Structures are given as structure tokens and as C-alpha cells.
Short mmCIF file of C-alpha atoms and ligand atoms in Angstrom, two decimals:
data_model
loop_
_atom_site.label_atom_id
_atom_site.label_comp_id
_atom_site.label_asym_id
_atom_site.label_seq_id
_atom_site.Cartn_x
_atom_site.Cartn_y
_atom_site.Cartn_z
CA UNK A 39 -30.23 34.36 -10.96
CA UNK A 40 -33.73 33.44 -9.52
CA UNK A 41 -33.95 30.21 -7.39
CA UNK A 42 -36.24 28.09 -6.03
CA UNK A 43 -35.40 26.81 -2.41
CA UNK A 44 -37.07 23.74 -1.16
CA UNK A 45 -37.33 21.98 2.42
CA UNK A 46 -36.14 18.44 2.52
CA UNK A 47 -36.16 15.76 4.47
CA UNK A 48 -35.22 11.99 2.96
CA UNK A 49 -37.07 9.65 0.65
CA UNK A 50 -40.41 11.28 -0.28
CA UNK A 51 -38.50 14.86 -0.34
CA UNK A 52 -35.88 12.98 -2.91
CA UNK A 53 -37.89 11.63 -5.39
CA UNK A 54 -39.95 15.11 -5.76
CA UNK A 55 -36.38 16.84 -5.91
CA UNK A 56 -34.96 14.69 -9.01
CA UNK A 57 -38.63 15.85 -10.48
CA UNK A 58 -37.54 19.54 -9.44
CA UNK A 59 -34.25 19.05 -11.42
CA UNK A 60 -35.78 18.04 -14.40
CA UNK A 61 -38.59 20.48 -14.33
CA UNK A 62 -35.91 23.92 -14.24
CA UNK A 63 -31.85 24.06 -14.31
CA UNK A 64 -31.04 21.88 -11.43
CA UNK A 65 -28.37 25.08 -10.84
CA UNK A 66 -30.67 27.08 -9.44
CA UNK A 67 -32.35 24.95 -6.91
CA UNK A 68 -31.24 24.90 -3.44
CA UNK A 69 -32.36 22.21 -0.98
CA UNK A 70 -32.21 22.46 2.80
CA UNK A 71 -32.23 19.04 4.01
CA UNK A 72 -32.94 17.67 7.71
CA UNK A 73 -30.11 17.10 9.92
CA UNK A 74 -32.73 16.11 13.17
CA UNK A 75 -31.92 12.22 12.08
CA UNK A 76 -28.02 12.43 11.95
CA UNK A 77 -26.57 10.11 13.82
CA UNK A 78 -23.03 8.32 15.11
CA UNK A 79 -22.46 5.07 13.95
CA UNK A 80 -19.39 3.24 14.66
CA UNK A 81 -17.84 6.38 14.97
CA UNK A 82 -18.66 8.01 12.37
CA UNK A 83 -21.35 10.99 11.22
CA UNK A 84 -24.44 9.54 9.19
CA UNK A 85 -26.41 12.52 7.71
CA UNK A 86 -29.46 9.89 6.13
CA UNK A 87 -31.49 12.81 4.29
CA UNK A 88 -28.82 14.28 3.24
CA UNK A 89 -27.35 11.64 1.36
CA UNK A 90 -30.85 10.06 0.43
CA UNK A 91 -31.00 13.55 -1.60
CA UNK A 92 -27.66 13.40 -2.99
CA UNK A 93 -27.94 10.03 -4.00
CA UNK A 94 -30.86 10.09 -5.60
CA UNK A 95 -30.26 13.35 -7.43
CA UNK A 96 -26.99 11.83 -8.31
CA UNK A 97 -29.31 8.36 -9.91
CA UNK A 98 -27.12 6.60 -7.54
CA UNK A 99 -29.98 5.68 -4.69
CA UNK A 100 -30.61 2.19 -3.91
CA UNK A 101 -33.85 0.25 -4.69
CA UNK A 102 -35.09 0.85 -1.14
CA UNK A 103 -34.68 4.86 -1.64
CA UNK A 104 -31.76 5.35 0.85
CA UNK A 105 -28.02 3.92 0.13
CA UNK A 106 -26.53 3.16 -2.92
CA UNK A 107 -27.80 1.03 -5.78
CA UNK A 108 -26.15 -2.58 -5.53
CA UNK A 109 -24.01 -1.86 -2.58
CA UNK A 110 -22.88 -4.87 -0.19
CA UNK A 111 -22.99 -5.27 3.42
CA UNK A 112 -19.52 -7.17 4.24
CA UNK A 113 -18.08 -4.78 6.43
CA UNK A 114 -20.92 -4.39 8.68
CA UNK A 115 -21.40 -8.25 8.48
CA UNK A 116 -18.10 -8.66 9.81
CA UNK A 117 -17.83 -5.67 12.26
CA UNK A 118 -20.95 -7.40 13.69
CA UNK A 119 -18.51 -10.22 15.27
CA UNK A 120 -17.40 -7.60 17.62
CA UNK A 121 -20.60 -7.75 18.89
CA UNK A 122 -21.62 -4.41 17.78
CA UNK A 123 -25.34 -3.61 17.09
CA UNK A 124 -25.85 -3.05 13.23
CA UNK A 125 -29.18 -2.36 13.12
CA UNK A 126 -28.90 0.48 10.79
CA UNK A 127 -27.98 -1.18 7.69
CA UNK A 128 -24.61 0.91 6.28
CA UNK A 129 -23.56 -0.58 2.57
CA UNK A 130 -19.67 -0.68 2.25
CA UNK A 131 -19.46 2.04 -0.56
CA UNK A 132 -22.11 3.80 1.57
CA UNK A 133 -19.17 3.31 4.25
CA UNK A 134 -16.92 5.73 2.32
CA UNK A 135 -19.35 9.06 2.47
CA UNK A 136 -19.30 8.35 6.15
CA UNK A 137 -15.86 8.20 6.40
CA UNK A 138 -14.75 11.30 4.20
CA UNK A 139 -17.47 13.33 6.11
CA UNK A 140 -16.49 12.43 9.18
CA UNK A 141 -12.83 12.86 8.38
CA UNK A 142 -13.34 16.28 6.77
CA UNK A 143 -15.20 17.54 10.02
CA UNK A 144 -12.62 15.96 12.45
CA UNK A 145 -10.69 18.09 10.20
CA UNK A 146 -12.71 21.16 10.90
CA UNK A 147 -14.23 21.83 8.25
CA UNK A 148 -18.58 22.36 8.97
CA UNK A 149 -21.16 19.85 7.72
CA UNK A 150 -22.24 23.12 5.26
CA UNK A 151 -18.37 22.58 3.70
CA UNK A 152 -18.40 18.68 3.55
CA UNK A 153 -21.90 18.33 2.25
CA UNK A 154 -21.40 20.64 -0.65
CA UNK A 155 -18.37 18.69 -1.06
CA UNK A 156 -20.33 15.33 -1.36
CA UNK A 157 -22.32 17.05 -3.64
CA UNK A 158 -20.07 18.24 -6.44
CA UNK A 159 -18.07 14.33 -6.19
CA UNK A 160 -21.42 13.30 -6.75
CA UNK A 161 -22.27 15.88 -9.95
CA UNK A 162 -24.82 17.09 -8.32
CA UNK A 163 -26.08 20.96 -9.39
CA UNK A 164 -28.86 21.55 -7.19
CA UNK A 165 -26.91 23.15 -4.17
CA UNK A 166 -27.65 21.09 -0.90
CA UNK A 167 -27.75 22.81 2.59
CA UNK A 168 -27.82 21.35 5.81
CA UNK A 169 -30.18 23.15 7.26
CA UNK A 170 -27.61 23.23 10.34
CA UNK A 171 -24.27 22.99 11.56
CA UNK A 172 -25.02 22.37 14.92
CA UNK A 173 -26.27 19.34 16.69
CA UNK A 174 -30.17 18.95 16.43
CA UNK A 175 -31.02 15.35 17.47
CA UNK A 176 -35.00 14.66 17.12
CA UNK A 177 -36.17 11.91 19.96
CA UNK A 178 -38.87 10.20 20.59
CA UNK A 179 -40.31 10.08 24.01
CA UNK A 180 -41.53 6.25 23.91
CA UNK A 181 -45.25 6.08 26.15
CA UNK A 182 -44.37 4.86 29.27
CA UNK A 183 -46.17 1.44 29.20
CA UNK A 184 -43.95 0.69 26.19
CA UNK A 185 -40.59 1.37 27.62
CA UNK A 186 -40.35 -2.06 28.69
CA UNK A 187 -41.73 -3.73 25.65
CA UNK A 188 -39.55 -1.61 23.21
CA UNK A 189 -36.36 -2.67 25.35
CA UNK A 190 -37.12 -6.46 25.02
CA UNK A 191 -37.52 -5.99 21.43
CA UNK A 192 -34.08 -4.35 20.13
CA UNK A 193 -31.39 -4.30 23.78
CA UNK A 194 -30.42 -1.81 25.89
CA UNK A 195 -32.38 1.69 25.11
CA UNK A 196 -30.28 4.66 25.15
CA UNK A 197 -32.10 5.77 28.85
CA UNK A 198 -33.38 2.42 30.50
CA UNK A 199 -36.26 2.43 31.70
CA UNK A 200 -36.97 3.24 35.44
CA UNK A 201 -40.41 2.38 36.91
CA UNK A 202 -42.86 4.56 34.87
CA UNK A 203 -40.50 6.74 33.41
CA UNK A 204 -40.41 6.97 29.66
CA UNK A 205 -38.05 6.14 27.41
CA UNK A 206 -35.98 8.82 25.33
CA UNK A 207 -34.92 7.33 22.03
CA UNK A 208 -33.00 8.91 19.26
CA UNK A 209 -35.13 8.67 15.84
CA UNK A 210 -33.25 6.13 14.49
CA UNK A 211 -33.49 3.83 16.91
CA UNK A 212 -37.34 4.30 17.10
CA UNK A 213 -37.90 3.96 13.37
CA UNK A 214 -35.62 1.54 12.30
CA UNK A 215 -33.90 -0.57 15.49
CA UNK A 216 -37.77 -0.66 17.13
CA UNK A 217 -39.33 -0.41 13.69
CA UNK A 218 -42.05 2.52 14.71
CA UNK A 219 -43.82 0.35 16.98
CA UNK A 220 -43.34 1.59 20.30
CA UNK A 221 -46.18 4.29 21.12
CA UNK A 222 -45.13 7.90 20.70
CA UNK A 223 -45.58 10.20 23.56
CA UNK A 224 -43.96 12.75 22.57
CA UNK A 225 -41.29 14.00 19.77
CA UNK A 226 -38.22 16.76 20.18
CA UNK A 227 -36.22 18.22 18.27
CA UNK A 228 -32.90 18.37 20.88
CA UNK A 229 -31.22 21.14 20.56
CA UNK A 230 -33.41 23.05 17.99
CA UNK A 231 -33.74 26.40 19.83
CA UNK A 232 -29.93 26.86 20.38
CA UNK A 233 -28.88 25.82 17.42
CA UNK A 234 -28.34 28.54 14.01
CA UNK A 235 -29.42 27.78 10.80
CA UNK A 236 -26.79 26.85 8.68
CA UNK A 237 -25.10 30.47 7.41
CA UNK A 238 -26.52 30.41 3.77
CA UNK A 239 -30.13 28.85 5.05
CA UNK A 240 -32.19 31.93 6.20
CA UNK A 241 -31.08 34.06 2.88
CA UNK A 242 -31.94 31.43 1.05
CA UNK A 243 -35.08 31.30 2.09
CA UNK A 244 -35.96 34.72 1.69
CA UNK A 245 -34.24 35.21 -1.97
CA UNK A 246 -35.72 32.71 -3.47
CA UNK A 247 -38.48 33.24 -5.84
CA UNK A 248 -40.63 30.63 -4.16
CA UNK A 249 -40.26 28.17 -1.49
CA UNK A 250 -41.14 24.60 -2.05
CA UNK A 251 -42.03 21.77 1.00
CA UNK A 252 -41.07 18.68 -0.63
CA UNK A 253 -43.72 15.77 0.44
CA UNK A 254 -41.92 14.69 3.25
CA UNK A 255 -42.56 14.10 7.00
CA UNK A 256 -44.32 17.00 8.31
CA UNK A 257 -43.23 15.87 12.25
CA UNK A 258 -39.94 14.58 12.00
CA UNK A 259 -38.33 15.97 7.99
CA UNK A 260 -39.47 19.15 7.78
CA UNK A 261 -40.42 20.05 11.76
CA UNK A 262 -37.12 19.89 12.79
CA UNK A 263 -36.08 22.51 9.74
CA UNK A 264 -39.09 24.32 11.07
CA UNK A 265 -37.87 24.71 14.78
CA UNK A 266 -34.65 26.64 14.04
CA UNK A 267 -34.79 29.85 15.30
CA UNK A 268 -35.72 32.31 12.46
CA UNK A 269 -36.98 29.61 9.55
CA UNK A 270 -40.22 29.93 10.41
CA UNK A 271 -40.59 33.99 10.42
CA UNK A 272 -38.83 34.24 7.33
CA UNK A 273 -41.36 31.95 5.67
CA UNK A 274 -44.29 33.74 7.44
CA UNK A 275 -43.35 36.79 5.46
CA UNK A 276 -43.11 34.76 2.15
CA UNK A 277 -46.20 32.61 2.50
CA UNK A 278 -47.57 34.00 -0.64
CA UNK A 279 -44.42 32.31 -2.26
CA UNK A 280 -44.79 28.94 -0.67
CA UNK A 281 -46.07 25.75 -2.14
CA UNK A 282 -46.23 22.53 -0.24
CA UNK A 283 -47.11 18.94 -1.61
CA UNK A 284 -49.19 16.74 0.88
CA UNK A 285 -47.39 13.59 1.73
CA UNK A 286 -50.45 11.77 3.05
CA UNK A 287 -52.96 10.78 0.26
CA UNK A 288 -56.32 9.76 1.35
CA UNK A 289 -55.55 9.66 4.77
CA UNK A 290 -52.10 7.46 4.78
CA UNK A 291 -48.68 7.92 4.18
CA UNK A 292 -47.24 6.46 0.93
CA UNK A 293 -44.45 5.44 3.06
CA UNK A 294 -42.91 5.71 6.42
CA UNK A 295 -44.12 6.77 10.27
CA UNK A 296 -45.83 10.15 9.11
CA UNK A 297 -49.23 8.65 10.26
CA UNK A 298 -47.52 7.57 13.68
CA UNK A 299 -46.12 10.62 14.09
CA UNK A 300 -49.04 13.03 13.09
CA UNK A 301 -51.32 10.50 14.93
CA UNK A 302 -49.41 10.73 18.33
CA UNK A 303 -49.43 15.08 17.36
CA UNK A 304 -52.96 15.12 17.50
CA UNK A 305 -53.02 16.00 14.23
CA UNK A 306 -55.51 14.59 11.53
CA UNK A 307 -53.77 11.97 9.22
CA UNK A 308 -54.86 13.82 6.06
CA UNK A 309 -53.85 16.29 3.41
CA UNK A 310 -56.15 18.66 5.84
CA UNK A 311 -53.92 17.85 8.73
CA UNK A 312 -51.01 18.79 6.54
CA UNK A 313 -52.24 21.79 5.81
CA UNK A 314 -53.20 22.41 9.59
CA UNK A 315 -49.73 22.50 10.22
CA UNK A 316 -48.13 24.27 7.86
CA UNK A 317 -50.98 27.02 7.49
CA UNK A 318 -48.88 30.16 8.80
CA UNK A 319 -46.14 29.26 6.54
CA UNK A 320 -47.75 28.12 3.05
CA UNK A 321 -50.40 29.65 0.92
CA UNK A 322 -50.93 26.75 -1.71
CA UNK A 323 -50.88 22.65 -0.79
CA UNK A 324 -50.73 20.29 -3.48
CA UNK A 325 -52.93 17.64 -2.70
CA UNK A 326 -53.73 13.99 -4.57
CA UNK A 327 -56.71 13.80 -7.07
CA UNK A 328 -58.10 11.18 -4.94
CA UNK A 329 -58.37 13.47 -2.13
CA UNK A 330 -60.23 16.04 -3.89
CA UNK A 331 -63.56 15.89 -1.78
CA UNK A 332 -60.97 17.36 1.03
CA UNK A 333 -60.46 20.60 -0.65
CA UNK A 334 -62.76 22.60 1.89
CA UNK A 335 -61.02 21.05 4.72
CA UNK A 336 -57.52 22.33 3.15
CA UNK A 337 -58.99 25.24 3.05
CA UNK A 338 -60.60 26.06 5.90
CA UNK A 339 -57.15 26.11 7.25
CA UNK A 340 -56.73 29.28 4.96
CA UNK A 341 -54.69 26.90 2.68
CA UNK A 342 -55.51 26.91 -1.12
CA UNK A 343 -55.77 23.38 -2.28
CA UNK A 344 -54.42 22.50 -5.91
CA UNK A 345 -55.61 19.23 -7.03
CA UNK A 346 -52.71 16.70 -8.93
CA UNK A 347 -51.74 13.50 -9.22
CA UNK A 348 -49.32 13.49 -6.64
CA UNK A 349 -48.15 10.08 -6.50
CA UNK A 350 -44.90 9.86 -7.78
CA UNK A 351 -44.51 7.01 -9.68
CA UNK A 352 -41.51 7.85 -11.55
CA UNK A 353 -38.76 10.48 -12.42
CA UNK A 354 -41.00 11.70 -15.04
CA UNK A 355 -44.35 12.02 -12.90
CA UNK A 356 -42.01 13.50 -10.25
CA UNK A 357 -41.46 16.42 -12.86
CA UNK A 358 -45.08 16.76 -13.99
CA UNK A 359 -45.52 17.84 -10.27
CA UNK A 360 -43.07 19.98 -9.73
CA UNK A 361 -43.83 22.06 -12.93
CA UNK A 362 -47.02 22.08 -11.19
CA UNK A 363 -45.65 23.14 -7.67
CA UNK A 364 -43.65 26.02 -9.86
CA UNK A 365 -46.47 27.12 -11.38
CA UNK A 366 -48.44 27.41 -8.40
CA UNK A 367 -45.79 29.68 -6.73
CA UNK A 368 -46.17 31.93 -9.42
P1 GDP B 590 -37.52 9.97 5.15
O1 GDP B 590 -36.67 10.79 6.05
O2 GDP B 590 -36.74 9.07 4.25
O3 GDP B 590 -38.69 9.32 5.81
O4 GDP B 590 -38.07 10.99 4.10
P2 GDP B 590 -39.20 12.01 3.92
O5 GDP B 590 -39.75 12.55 5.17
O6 GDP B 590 -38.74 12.97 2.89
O7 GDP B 590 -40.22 11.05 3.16
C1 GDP B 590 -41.23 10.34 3.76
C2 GDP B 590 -42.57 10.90 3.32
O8 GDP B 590 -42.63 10.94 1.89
C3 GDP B 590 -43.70 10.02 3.77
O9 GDP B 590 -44.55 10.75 4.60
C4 GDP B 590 -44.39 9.59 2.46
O10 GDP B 590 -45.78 9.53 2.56
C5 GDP B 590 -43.95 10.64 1.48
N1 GDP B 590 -43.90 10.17 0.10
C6 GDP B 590 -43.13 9.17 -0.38
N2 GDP B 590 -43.39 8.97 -1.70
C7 GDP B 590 -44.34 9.89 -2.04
C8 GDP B 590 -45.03 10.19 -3.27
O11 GDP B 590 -44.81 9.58 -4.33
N3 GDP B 590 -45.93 11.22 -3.23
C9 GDP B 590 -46.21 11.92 -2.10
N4 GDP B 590 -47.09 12.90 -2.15
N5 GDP B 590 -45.58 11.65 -0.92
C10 GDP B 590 -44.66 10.65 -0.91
CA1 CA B 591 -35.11 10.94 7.55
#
């Protein structure tokens, strides 16, 4: 059976991947998701791109793109009066993926096992692969003159702040408790270069009959997938086969710190900065109509540009481009 593997990280990366599903059987599509923003709340393991994809592939996702459709907030509303933070907003059927995964890997069992489990309780066909089943954490090193600034804004950060030393903060706690505003010195991916791709990632990779990078984060979805040892050789040898779409149209991000992040890089915020990073790994970027004039900047990365629509409006435009993306691979 031929498959197409794609690399995923949460909300832009979802809504191109229920296109994907539509666009060939979802059977033969396997995703490798992010694990750099997992997290412990309250105890228990949060894997957000993970279950943004299953979610969403499952037509479950919340309005917002992440949790579930209509869920409620009462148990963090009330677990709040113990005076824990609850910044990061967990719905209370959201609550109960948390719990079984968490349960299942106190258990034993990997985050490979439980996720595939989520999966099929979800009906979901596409197979989903952490790309991981170690701990990878992705920080942000906050600019020092910020440090104090982002602590008055959301408590106690996770390393305070000494005089002119920067502040470490785990993604999540950037993005959402500090919502992307301190300045980015650096970013990490903790743990990257010890850590193995999960055991069914790297042949994945280099069986399947193309590669797709899902519009996502190019610094903090699909970097971290990027910095396990091995993923990035065994796409250098299957560049040919890979097809990326550009999450930054005309020089933003449709949604999200991308911008930030690229920004703080040194990278261009463009489809041409895109492409500038993933040039030793992808032979074809997808890139919006609207950003056609930037086609010889794509390419004088050694990128071939493909102008689309690339705005995915809905499930059905989602589709359109990955036919397109599938095409393009060959
Ligand atoms: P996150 O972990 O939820 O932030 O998920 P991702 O990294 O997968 O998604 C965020 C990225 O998706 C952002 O950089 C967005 O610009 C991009 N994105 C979201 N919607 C679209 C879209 O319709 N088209 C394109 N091309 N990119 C999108
Ligand atoms: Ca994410």
C-alpha cells in the first residue's frame, strides 16, 4: 500500500489534514505530529497537536480549532478555588483524553500506544504518530529586558528572573499564559538531540510515496519534528518527494506566533522565508496566489514555487489543496 506521510504540528497542520483525508483514503495517510508543546497540567499529560489533529479529523474540534466542539469549563472553574493557575483552558470532556492518556502511560504503555489508541476511539483512519516518545519540551528564552515585564503579567515564571538573566519559559506559557508578547531571544527544542524518533517515524518517512509539510509553524510545529536525530537526513534523501504549503501568506501568518517566531529567527516573514528554511529538505512549496510576485524569491532558495489558493477556508478548499500538494509530489 503506498502512503503519504505528512509533518504536523496543531491548528493550521489540522485543517490541511481533514483536506488530505478527503483528497485520498484517509487509511493510507500517516501524520507525525509535534510533541515539543506537550505539557503537565494538573497532573496530567496534554499532547495539544496531537489532539488538535485527532479532533479535527474526528469533526469533533472546537470553534477555536483546539478542544472539543461545545465542551464546558466547570471543572477547571472549580479546581481554580484551589488556587491553581488555569491559564490553559482544558474543557471537561477534553479532561477525559488527558486522563486516559495519562493513565495508560502511568500504566506503561508509550505515547506511540496511547495516541493510536485515541485515534481509533475517535474513528480516525489516518494513522497518527507522535513524532516521539521521549520528552522534547520547546522553550522560549524570553529577551532579558522582558523577564521582568512578562513575570508581572501572568505570576511566577518557571526560572525567575535574576538581574539580567533571561527567562526560560516552556511554550505554553509563552504563547498562551504571556500571550506571545514577551520578546523572543531565543527558542529550543529541550531535549531534541537525545531523544529517538518515535519507532515507526523514520520508516515512515522514507516509505512513503511523498512527504507532505502541513502549513504549520515552521519554528515551533514542524522544527521541533525537524531536530530529532535522523528526520532531517532521511528527508534530505527524499527531497524530490517533498511538498510543503507556506503558512505565511503575503508576509503574515493566518494565525498564531509564526511571525514572532520567524521574526526573532532572523528569518524573513514570507513564503520566501519558508522556503529558506526548509530548502535542504523540500523540492516544491505551495505558496498563496496573492503571493505570486514572490515566486523568484522561493526560488532562489532552490525551492520550486506552485502557485494556489492556499487559504483554507473550508473542509472542501482544504481538499482542493491537498489534491494539489499530491499532485505536486508526483
Ligand atoms: P498550532 O500548534 O495550533 O499553532 O498549529 P500549527 O503550527 O499547525 O498552525 C499554525 C500555523 O498554521 C500558522 O502559522 C498559520 O499561519 C497556519 N495556518 C492556519 N490556517 C491556515 C490556512 O488556511 N492556510 C495556510 N496556508 N496556513 C494556515
Ligand atoms: Ca502547537
Amino acid at each position: 500500500m503506498g502512503t503519504i506521510a505528512a509533518l504536523a504540528g496543531g491548528v493550521g497542520a489540522a485543517r490541511f489534514l481533514r483536506g488530505l483525508v478527503r483528497a485520498m483514503p484517509a487509511e493510507e495517510v500517516v501524520v507525525v505530529g509535534n510533541t515539543g508543546d506537550d505539557e503537565i497540567f494538573h497532573g496530567l499529560h496534554v499532547s495539544p497537536d496531537l489532539d488538535t489533529v485527532t479532533y479535527t479529523l474526528a469533526e469533533a474540534v472546537g470553534a477555536t480549532g483546539w478542544g472539543l466542539a461545545d465542551d464546558t469549563f466547570r471543572t477547571l472553574e472549580a479546581y481554580a478555588r484551589y488556587g491553581e493557575p488555569t491559564w490553559f483552558r482544558l474543557g471537561d470532556a477534553d479532561l477525559a483524553t488527558h486522563l486516559y492518556r495519562t493513565s495508560r502511560l502511568r500504566e506503561g504503555a508509550t505515547l506511540t500506544e496511547v495516541t493510536a489508541e485515541i485515534a481509533l476511539a475517535w474513528g480516525v483512519k489516518a494513522r497518527l504518530l507522535p513524532m516521539t516518545d521521549d520528552r522534547v519540551a520547546t522553550v522560549i528564552d524570553v529577551a532579558t529586558a522582558a523577564a521582568a515585564d512578562a513575570a508581572l503579567v501572568g505570576g511566577t515564571p518557571p526560572i525567575p528572573p535574576g538581574d539580567g538573566e533571561p527567562v526560560t519559559m516552556a511554550m505554553q506559557e509563552w504563547f498562551v499564559r504571556e500571550r506571545a508578547q514577551p520578546p523572543v531571544a531565543a527558542v529550543r527544542f529541550e531535549g531534541a538531540a537525545q531523544a529517538k524518533p518515535g519507532p515507526a517515524v523514520l520508516d515512515a518517512l522514507a516509505e512513503a510515496d511523498a512527504v507532505l509539510l502541513c502549513p504549520s509553524n515552521p519554528v515551533i510545529s514542524i522544527g521541533p519534528i525537524l531536530a530529532l536525530p535522523g528526520v532531517r537526513d532521511v528527508l534530505r534523501a527524499r527531497r524530490a518527494r517533498v511538498v510543503g504549503v507556506s503558512p505565511i501568506i503575503r508576509g503574515a501568518t493566518v494565525k498564531g506566533p509564526a511571525d514572532r517566531l520567524m521574526a526573532a529567527a532572523g528569518i524573513e516573514v514570507s513564503c520566501a522565508g519558508v522556503a529558506s528554511i526548509y530548502a535542504d529538505i523540500c523540492a516544491t512549496l505551495l505558496v498563496d496566489e496573492s503571493d505570486a510576485d514572490r515566486v523568484p524569491d522561493v526560488e532562489s532558495h532552490g525551492v520550486r514555487a506552485a502557485v494556489a489558493p492556499i487559504l483554507m477556508r473550508d473542509a472542501d478548499g482544504a481538499a482542493e489543496l491537498a489534491r494539489r500538494a499530491l499532485d505536486l509530489a508526483g
